[in-house]
Each structure stands twice: as structure tokens, then as C-alpha cells.
Amino acid sequence: MVLRRTLPFVIAGALCIVAACGFDGTATGVAPGGGGPDGSARDGGGDDGASGADGTSTSGGPDGATDAPASETGADAGLVSHLDPSSYDLGATNVENMGGGTIDTTQLTINGATNPAKFKVDPSGVAVWSVASLHVSGGMNVQGTRALAIVSAGDVNIDEQIDLNANHDTPAPGSAATGSGVGGNGTGLNGGGGGGRATLGGIGGGGGGGAAGLSVGDTPVLLGGFAGGKGGGGSGTCGRPGAGGGAIQISAAGKITIGGDAGRIQVTGGGGRGGCESGLTGGGGGGSGGTVFLEATTGIEIKIGPSVHIDARGGGGGEGGGGGDDGNPGDNGKDQNIPTVANGGNGRNGGNGGNGGNATTLPAPGSSGTAPGGGGGAVGWLFLRVKTGAPIVTPGTIAAGVITLPSF
């Protein structure tokens, strides 16, 4: 199934389509809540208004990325975004065939083995894996706290999944718990707001529901999705917010191909926890989907296949607790078959949580009730960037907001 690969943004009743938006501010649409697809945010300042990981203004060029490092020359010049050139090696000689396993961005290990020659930590805190080329032929799970960047001296072929999903309130690698995209906490017994990313999050249910997290574009630091807000009146796990989805960047001095039968990258947000019956607790807001950032010198292709996709759906908000029952949690973004939205928590006696967002649907607000539900988390981003003249072919399924950046 092929989805629309542009994301509808509703602003004061007008419909804007964001596509082919550039870091240089020449976007054809503006994201809701005052945050633009170029990375600007309402609480930012400075010349370009780009927001950092903490939602504050940062310096840098209009695209919020680092300048082309001096080590990149010829056809590779200008390839690698976000990273300091000291953290990667475009002359790497290790040809990698990943038949499955786990990458830990905190421990800097692959299947438990440490290899300092392969991994470095960028000054921004991103874990960077330099390779000569990469073929993902088995499922790859990425865990840890740091976002992951893969810098390849050649082609990258992804024929199985790479997962950086949040699981309810357990964060994914590179997700954010602070900043303008985080949903507001519910006051009193009201629901928490959903995390924002490509759009605003869903507002928490009730008269004092948490504010929606803002839309946040690309940032100078590679950054994933944002957490929702906590349900009002909660303590412990009651009404805890869903965490944001992860962040992954693939920079290839060659072509990036996502195909086979099951090539996919998943950075979905976590579902908010339900409120507790004791004390009447609002449901937690859903976490937003994260970020997939792809850049290549000879092209990017996302093919059609049975399970080929990019998935950055937001998590559902948690149900409020009350009437003798704890509220049910919202779905994680990954829990429903793509492209179905993550359901908000429901089925007990509290207010329902809002559904999470996907490529064509904004996240829903939480419902009112004895204890209101949390708002749904927003869908995340897919950024695409190639060398001038290189093709971008994306007929496959994409559940994300998509921005095609200016060529380098």
C-alpha cells in the first residue's frame, strides 16, 4: 500500500501541504503551532530560530546542520549532516553484513562486542558507526540512549528491519524528554498532552488538559521524537507519558536502498500509561514518532515490498483512571499494522486517550471523563537529501512527514 508522502497540516482552518521543504527556509508550508519545517520553534530565537535538543535557540546555518567537513572532497563533499568530521571515517574498510542482532548506542557494542575502530561518539552525543558498506539482511534492534548515525563509504542496502521504537514510557535511542516538542502535564486530574514532532501533539483531555507538544523540524543535533505529558494527579507509573521514538541517520557515499521483502526502518512513539483508579489520575500523553534522516551521493530508493516501509507513527494517549478501574494504556506506534494509527487507551471507566498520528491523520485529543485521557503523539519525520542530479525514488509505504532537502 502506498501512502501519501506529504503530511497535511491544519492551520486556522487552512490546509497546507509540506513537501520539498528546504533548510534554507523556502518551505512551501508551515507546521502548526508556529514551528516551521525548517526547524524553527516558538520558543527559539537567534537568526534562524532553529531549536536544539532542549528546545532552545542554537547557532549554526539556516539548515541547522554542520558545514561540510574538510575531510569530504570530490563527489563526497557536503555529504554528512549534523556530525563533526572527527567522529566518522569515509575511508573505512569494514564491509558489514548484519544478519541480525543488537546495537547498543550507550555501550557502543554490536551483539555485545566492543570495537572502538568502528564506533565513535560525536561531540553532539550521537553514536557514529563508520563502515565501507552495509547490508542489513537480518533484523537489527538498536537500544541505548544515544541516537545512531551510520556513515558509509559505499552503498547501504536494508532488506530487514532496523528498529528504534519506544515502548510506552521506555525511551528509544535519541528520543527527547525536554524541549518544545514535549507534551504539557495535565493539571488536577486531567490528561497529559501528546508529544509533537512533524505536527502538534494531541491536547490532553479535560478543562486542564496538558498542552500539545509543538511541531519541531530538523535540529542541529540529530534528535528523535518527544515524550508526552504526564497525566494529572499521577504518581509512580500512574499516567506516565509515552516516550518519543528514536533517531537514525544514514549517510552513504553511494546509494541507499530499502527493499527486499521486509526492509524497513521503525522509529515509532510510545503509548501513554493509563491513569490509576486510586486518586483518579489522568492518562499520560502519547510520545511522538522519531526521525529517519537519509542522505546519499548516488540516490535513495524505498521500494515496494510486502513489509517495506518507513514508520514514524506516534503513540496513543493513555485512558484516565476512575470508577473502580485503572485506565488502559495507549498503543505503542508499532502495535498496529502500518498505516493504522495507534489507538488511545479505552475500554474502562475513564476518559479515552487520543489516537496517535500518522502520515495523513493528526493526533487526537484526549476525551473528558471521570479522569480524562491523554492526547495522542504526533507522527515523526523522514528527511531525504541527495547529491545534485541523484534520484530519489520512494514508491514504498511511508508513515512519516516527509521533507526533501536541497541537494548538496
XYZ file of C-alpha atoms in Angstrom:
408
model
C 0.000 0.000 0.000
C 1.399 3.378 -0.967
C 0.591 6.254 1.348
C 0.575 9.925 0.609
C 4.089 11.054 1.269
C 3.198 14.611 2.165
C 1.683 15.464 5.506
C -1.417 17.633 5.934
C -1.019 20.478 8.387
C -4.186 22.306 9.501
C -3.621 25.921 10.470
C -6.563 28.161 11.374
C -8.804 26.087 9.144
C -6.481 26.218 6.124
C -4.821 23.108 4.719
C -1.101 23.335 3.922
C 0.916 20.566 2.314
C 4.580 20.300 3.287
C 6.738 18.833 0.539
C 10.180 19.567 -0.831
C 10.826 21.898 2.071
C 14.365 23.161 2.457
C 16.555 24.015 5.387
C 17.075 27.395 3.740
C 13.615 28.484 4.853
C 11.988 28.126 1.434
C 9.326 25.767 2.750
C 6.050 25.617 0.884
C 4.067 25.104 4.106
C 4.273 25.988 7.753
C 3.844 23.470 10.540
C 1.125 24.125 13.120
C 1.831 25.842 16.394
C 4.305 28.299 14.922
C 7.058 25.735 14.354
C 8.262 25.515 10.770
C 9.540 22.546 8.782
C 12.919 24.311 8.653
C 13.410 23.630 12.336
C 12.079 26.849 13.810
C 10.214 26.670 17.092
C 8.112 29.160 19.027
C 10.485 29.186 21.959
C 13.578 29.554 19.793
C 15.437 32.703 18.936
C 18.504 33.817 17.040
C 18.917 34.305 13.336
C 17.396 31.065 12.147
C 15.220 30.101 15.103
C 16.494 26.514 14.971
C 15.754 24.604 18.135
C 18.302 22.388 19.859
C 17.675 19.196 21.814
C 16.440 21.217 24.753
C 14.157 23.388 22.644
C 16.353 26.479 22.996
C 17.858 28.543 20.213
C 21.169 27.363 18.787
C 23.673 28.854 16.409
C 24.544 27.482 13.008
C 23.473 27.789 9.410
C 19.882 28.007 8.238
C 19.714 24.240 7.898
C 20.717 23.634 11.492
C 23.435 21.238 10.308
C 27.206 21.432 10.385
C 29.117 22.754 7.370
C 30.715 20.219 5.029
C 33.803 18.861 6.803
C 37.188 19.431 5.230
C 37.761 15.664 5.059
C 34.978 15.346 2.467
C 36.287 16.037 -1.020
C 35.205 15.431 -4.599
C 31.957 13.514 -5.000
C 31.533 13.179 -1.225
C 31.856 16.877 -0.420
C 28.953 18.090 1.661
C 27.570 14.598 2.279
C 27.426 14.271 6.073
C 24.994 16.391 8.094
C 24.882 17.021 11.853
C 28.253 15.388 12.651
C 31.753 16.694 13.318
C 34.248 15.186 10.813
C 36.354 13.855 13.679
C 33.626 11.349 14.506
C 33.446 9.406 11.219
C 35.685 7.854 8.549
C 34.707 7.892 4.872
C 37.778 5.751 4.241
C 36.505 2.875 6.389
C 37.353 -0.596 5.057
C 34.981 -2.798 7.095
C 32.322 -4.325 4.836
C 29.400 -5.130 7.138
C 26.708 -7.782 6.581
C 24.343 -7.597 9.535
C 22.379 -10.837 9.731
C 20.553 -9.683 12.834
C 21.364 -8.659 16.368
C 21.589 -5.650 18.647
C 23.450 -2.361 18.512
C 23.822 -0.602 21.861
C 24.479 3.119 21.439
C 25.307 3.588 25.108
C 27.826 0.754 25.378
C 28.959 1.204 21.736
C 28.662 -2.511 21.065
C 27.399 -4.754 18.269
C 25.982 -8.024 19.582
C 27.851 -7.398 22.828
C 31.271 -6.913 21.231
C 33.158 -3.625 21.586
C 35.077 -2.280 18.598
C 36.451 1.262 19.056
C 37.618 1.299 15.431
C 34.006 1.160 14.277
C 32.272 3.369 16.844
C 32.901 6.906 17.981
C 30.792 9.414 19.862
C 30.217 12.718 18.095
C 30.644 15.881 20.228
C 26.845 16.234 19.991
C 26.430 12.883 21.760
C 25.417 10.802 18.721
C 26.887 7.296 18.368
C 28.590 7.054 14.953
C 29.313 3.779 13.142
C 31.661 4.076 10.154
C 31.560 1.317 7.517
C 32.843 0.651 4.000
C 29.383 -0.606 3.045
C 26.410 -2.130 4.860
C 23.883 -4.848 4.100
C 21.160 -5.457 6.695
C 19.915 -8.994 5.979
C 18.510 -9.771 9.436
C 16.551 -7.813 11.998
C 18.596 -5.170 13.783
C 17.454 -3.785 17.135
C 19.006 -0.514 18.293
C 18.976 0.192 22.023
C 20.666 2.651 24.366
C 20.326 6.367 24.956
C 22.217 7.891 22.024
C 20.901 8.479 18.514
C 22.637 6.364 15.842
C 24.415 7.661 12.728
C 25.796 5.242 10.124
C 28.380 6.742 7.763
C 29.224 4.518 4.806
C 31.979 4.862 2.206
C 29.752 2.902 -0.193
C 26.243 1.558 -0.676
C 23.773 0.746 2.100
C 21.169 -1.966 1.443
C 18.439 -2.592 4.016
C 16.486 -5.815 3.414
C 15.298 -6.341 7.001
C 14.133 -4.122 9.844
C 16.085 -1.584 11.840
C 14.104 -0.832 14.989
C 14.417 2.231 17.225
C 10.914 2.103 18.695
C 9.771 3.464 22.045
C 7.858 1.073 24.314
C 5.330 3.039 26.374
C 7.463 5.100 28.805
C 10.761 3.416 27.846
C 12.631 5.845 25.554
C 14.148 4.935 22.207
C 17.730 5.864 21.262
C 17.948 9.609 20.650
C 14.473 10.494 21.924
C 13.889 13.708 23.876
C 12.331 14.262 27.305
C 12.829 18.045 27.275
C 12.196 20.797 24.743
C 9.325 22.468 22.954
C 8.030 19.205 21.483
C 7.278 17.642 24.878
C 3.585 17.495 25.774
C 2.344 19.522 28.755
C 1.464 17.832 32.039
C -2.202 17.653 32.946
C -3.362 19.764 35.881
C -5.728 18.460 38.525
C -6.980 15.110 37.230
C -6.704 15.963 33.529
C -4.869 14.165 30.757
C -1.335 14.898 29.583
C -0.669 16.389 26.154
C 0.819 14.338 23.314
C 4.375 14.878 22.124
C 4.872 16.913 18.950
C 7.233 16.349 16.005
C 6.066 16.705 12.390
C 2.804 18.187 13.718
C 1.468 19.303 17.056
C 0.621 16.550 19.523
C -2.929 15.965 20.742
C -4.206 18.111 23.622
C -4.811 16.336 26.924
C -8.449 15.733 27.841
C -10.376 17.844 30.361
C -10.515 21.544 31.125
C -6.957 21.485 32.439
C -5.519 19.030 29.939
C -1.833 19.289 29.093
C -0.817 21.425 26.141
C 0.095 19.795 22.854
C 3.813 19.432 22.188
C 4.924 21.745 19.385
C 5.968 20.801 15.881
C 9.774 20.715 15.620
C 11.680 20.393 12.343
C 15.298 19.355 11.883
C 17.689 20.432 14.622
C 21.477 20.959 14.738
C 21.720 17.809 16.867
C 20.220 14.599 15.440
C 17.100 14.170 17.543
C 14.199 11.714 17.712
C 10.649 12.080 18.990
C 9.386 13.883 22.091
C 7.700 12.486 25.186
C 4.099 13.261 26.028
C 2.982 14.972 29.214
C 2.146 13.250 32.492
C -1.480 12.740 33.486
C -2.656 14.999 36.302
C -2.730 13.569 39.834
C -0.477 10.655 38.943
C 2.427 9.201 40.873
C 4.656 6.253 40.139
C 3.578 4.637 36.887
C 0.073 6.157 37.004
C -0.485 8.345 33.958
C 3.152 8.269 32.871
C 3.685 9.719 29.388
C 4.746 7.742 26.356
C 8.353 8.244 25.243
C 9.449 9.547 21.855
C 10.652 7.344 19.002
C 14.333 7.101 18.126
C 16.640 8.900 15.703
C 18.787 7.369 12.976
C 20.876 8.985 10.237
C 22.381 7.089 7.306
C 24.951 8.984 5.223
C 26.192 6.971 2.225
C 28.862 7.796 -0.344
C 26.849 5.608 -2.682
C 23.180 4.588 -2.818
C 20.719 3.828 -0.002
C 18.210 1.119 -0.921
C 15.419 -0.061 1.361
C 13.831 -3.124 -0.186
C 13.731 -6.921 -0.207
C 10.571 -8.329 1.353
C 10.963 -6.657 4.749
C 13.386 -3.741 4.555
C 12.139 -1.109 6.960
C 13.183 1.488 9.497
C 10.918 1.976 12.524
C 11.111 4.914 14.949
C 7.619 4.870 16.463
C 6.484 6.643 19.637
C 5.363 5.013 22.876
C 1.800 4.838 24.181
C 0.941 6.798 27.325
C 0.211 4.847 30.507
C -3.320 4.718 31.844
C -4.336 6.627 34.944
C -4.850 4.812 38.249
C -8.226 4.366 39.892
C -6.850 5.300 43.300
C -6.825 9.085 43.355
C -8.417 9.438 39.907
C -5.443 10.013 37.608
C -5.472 11.472 34.111
C -3.969 9.408 31.288
C -0.464 10.092 30.023
C 0.097 11.705 26.626
C 1.473 9.601 23.789
C 5.063 10.032 22.616
C 5.735 11.283 19.099
C 7.418 9.358 16.322
C 11.123 9.932 15.791
C 13.436 10.843 12.921
C 14.860 8.984 9.916
C 17.464 11.096 8.079
C 18.767 9.621 4.805
C 21.434 11.237 2.603
C 23.412 9.743 -0.275
C 25.599 10.691 -3.232
C 24.078 8.437 -5.918
C 20.449 8.129 -4.851
C 17.833 6.910 -2.378
C 15.227 4.246 -3.174
C 12.423 2.935 -0.952
C 10.933 0.033 -2.866
C 7.514 -1.603 -2.800
C 7.514 -4.867 -0.850
C 5.289 -6.887 1.482
C 6.773 -5.298 4.606
C 8.934 -2.499 3.185
C 8.316 0.831 4.892
C 9.430 3.802 6.955
C 7.394 4.011 10.162
C 7.364 7.048 12.475
C 3.813 6.857 13.852
C 3.024 8.454 17.199
C 1.826 6.572 20.290
C -1.725 6.694 21.633
C -2.652 8.581 24.795
C -3.460 6.654 27.976
C -7.004 6.274 29.316
C -7.867 8.095 32.514
C -8.365 6.080 35.722
C -11.576 6.103 37.734
C -14.853 4.379 38.509
C -13.091 1.466 40.187
C -10.680 0.716 37.319
C -7.203 1.702 36.236
C -7.161 3.133 32.722
C -5.732 1.153 29.833
C -2.506 2.351 28.190
C -2.440 3.722 24.680
C -0.986 1.603 21.904
C 2.641 1.997 21.011
C 3.032 3.333 17.485
C 4.311 -0.082 16.365
C 1.373 -2.056 17.819
C -0.998 -1.664 14.872
C -0.281 -2.789 11.329
C 1.032 0.071 9.219
C -0.524 2.529 8.345
C -3.236 2.208 11.047
C -2.957 4.794 13.829
C -2.088 3.748 17.380
C -5.276 3.581 19.428
C -5.690 5.637 22.561
C -6.335 3.678 25.743
C -10.033 2.812 26.188
C -12.469 0.213 27.486
C -12.550 1.066 31.192
C -14.339 3.896 33.031
C -12.034 6.856 32.417
C -11.866 9.261 29.504
C -10.398 7.692 26.370
C -6.888 8.519 25.264
C -6.413 10.184 21.882
C -5.181 8.193 18.895
C -1.642 8.778 17.705
C -0.845 10.485 14.409
C 0.298 9.016 11.094
C 1.161 10.401 7.655
C -2.381 11.506 6.864
C -4.029 11.887 10.279
C -3.328 14.383 13.040
C -3.111 13.028 16.609
C -6.383 13.175 18.525
C -7.027 14.966 21.826
C -7.856 13.020 24.956
C -11.517 12.683 25.952
C -13.127 14.084 29.059
C -14.484 11.801 31.770
C -14.195 10.998 35.469
C -10.476 11.276 34.804
C -9.681 12.459 31.237
C -7.420 10.697 28.771
C -4.057 11.788 27.375
C -3.571 13.252 23.908
C -2.046 11.241 21.076
C 1.565 11.638 19.947
C 2.430 13.199 16.575
C 3.968 11.411 13.618
C 7.728 11.868 13.138
C 9.906 12.878 10.197
C 11.656 11.357 7.185
C 14.313 13.671 5.730
C 15.765 12.897 2.269
C 18.907 14.522 0.842
C 20.995 13.624 -2.218
C 23.788 14.981 -4.376
C 22.663 17.179 -7.266
C 21.237 15.040 -10.070
C 20.865 11.868 -7.980
C 17.407 10.260 -7.964
C 15.007 9.883 -5.044
C 12.547 7.055 -5.724
C 10.038 6.358 -2.949
C 7.050 4.272 -4.098
C 7.088 2.245 -0.876
C 4.924 2.794 2.210
C 5.928 5.794 4.321
C 4.187 6.615 7.606
C 6.001 9.872 8.339
C 6.062 13.517 7.423
C 8.486 13.838 4.516
C 10.848 16.694 3.679
C 13.112 16.526 0.631
C 16.062 18.783 1.336
C 18.106 20.841 -1.134
C 20.818 18.848 -2.882
C 24.481 19.180 -1.973
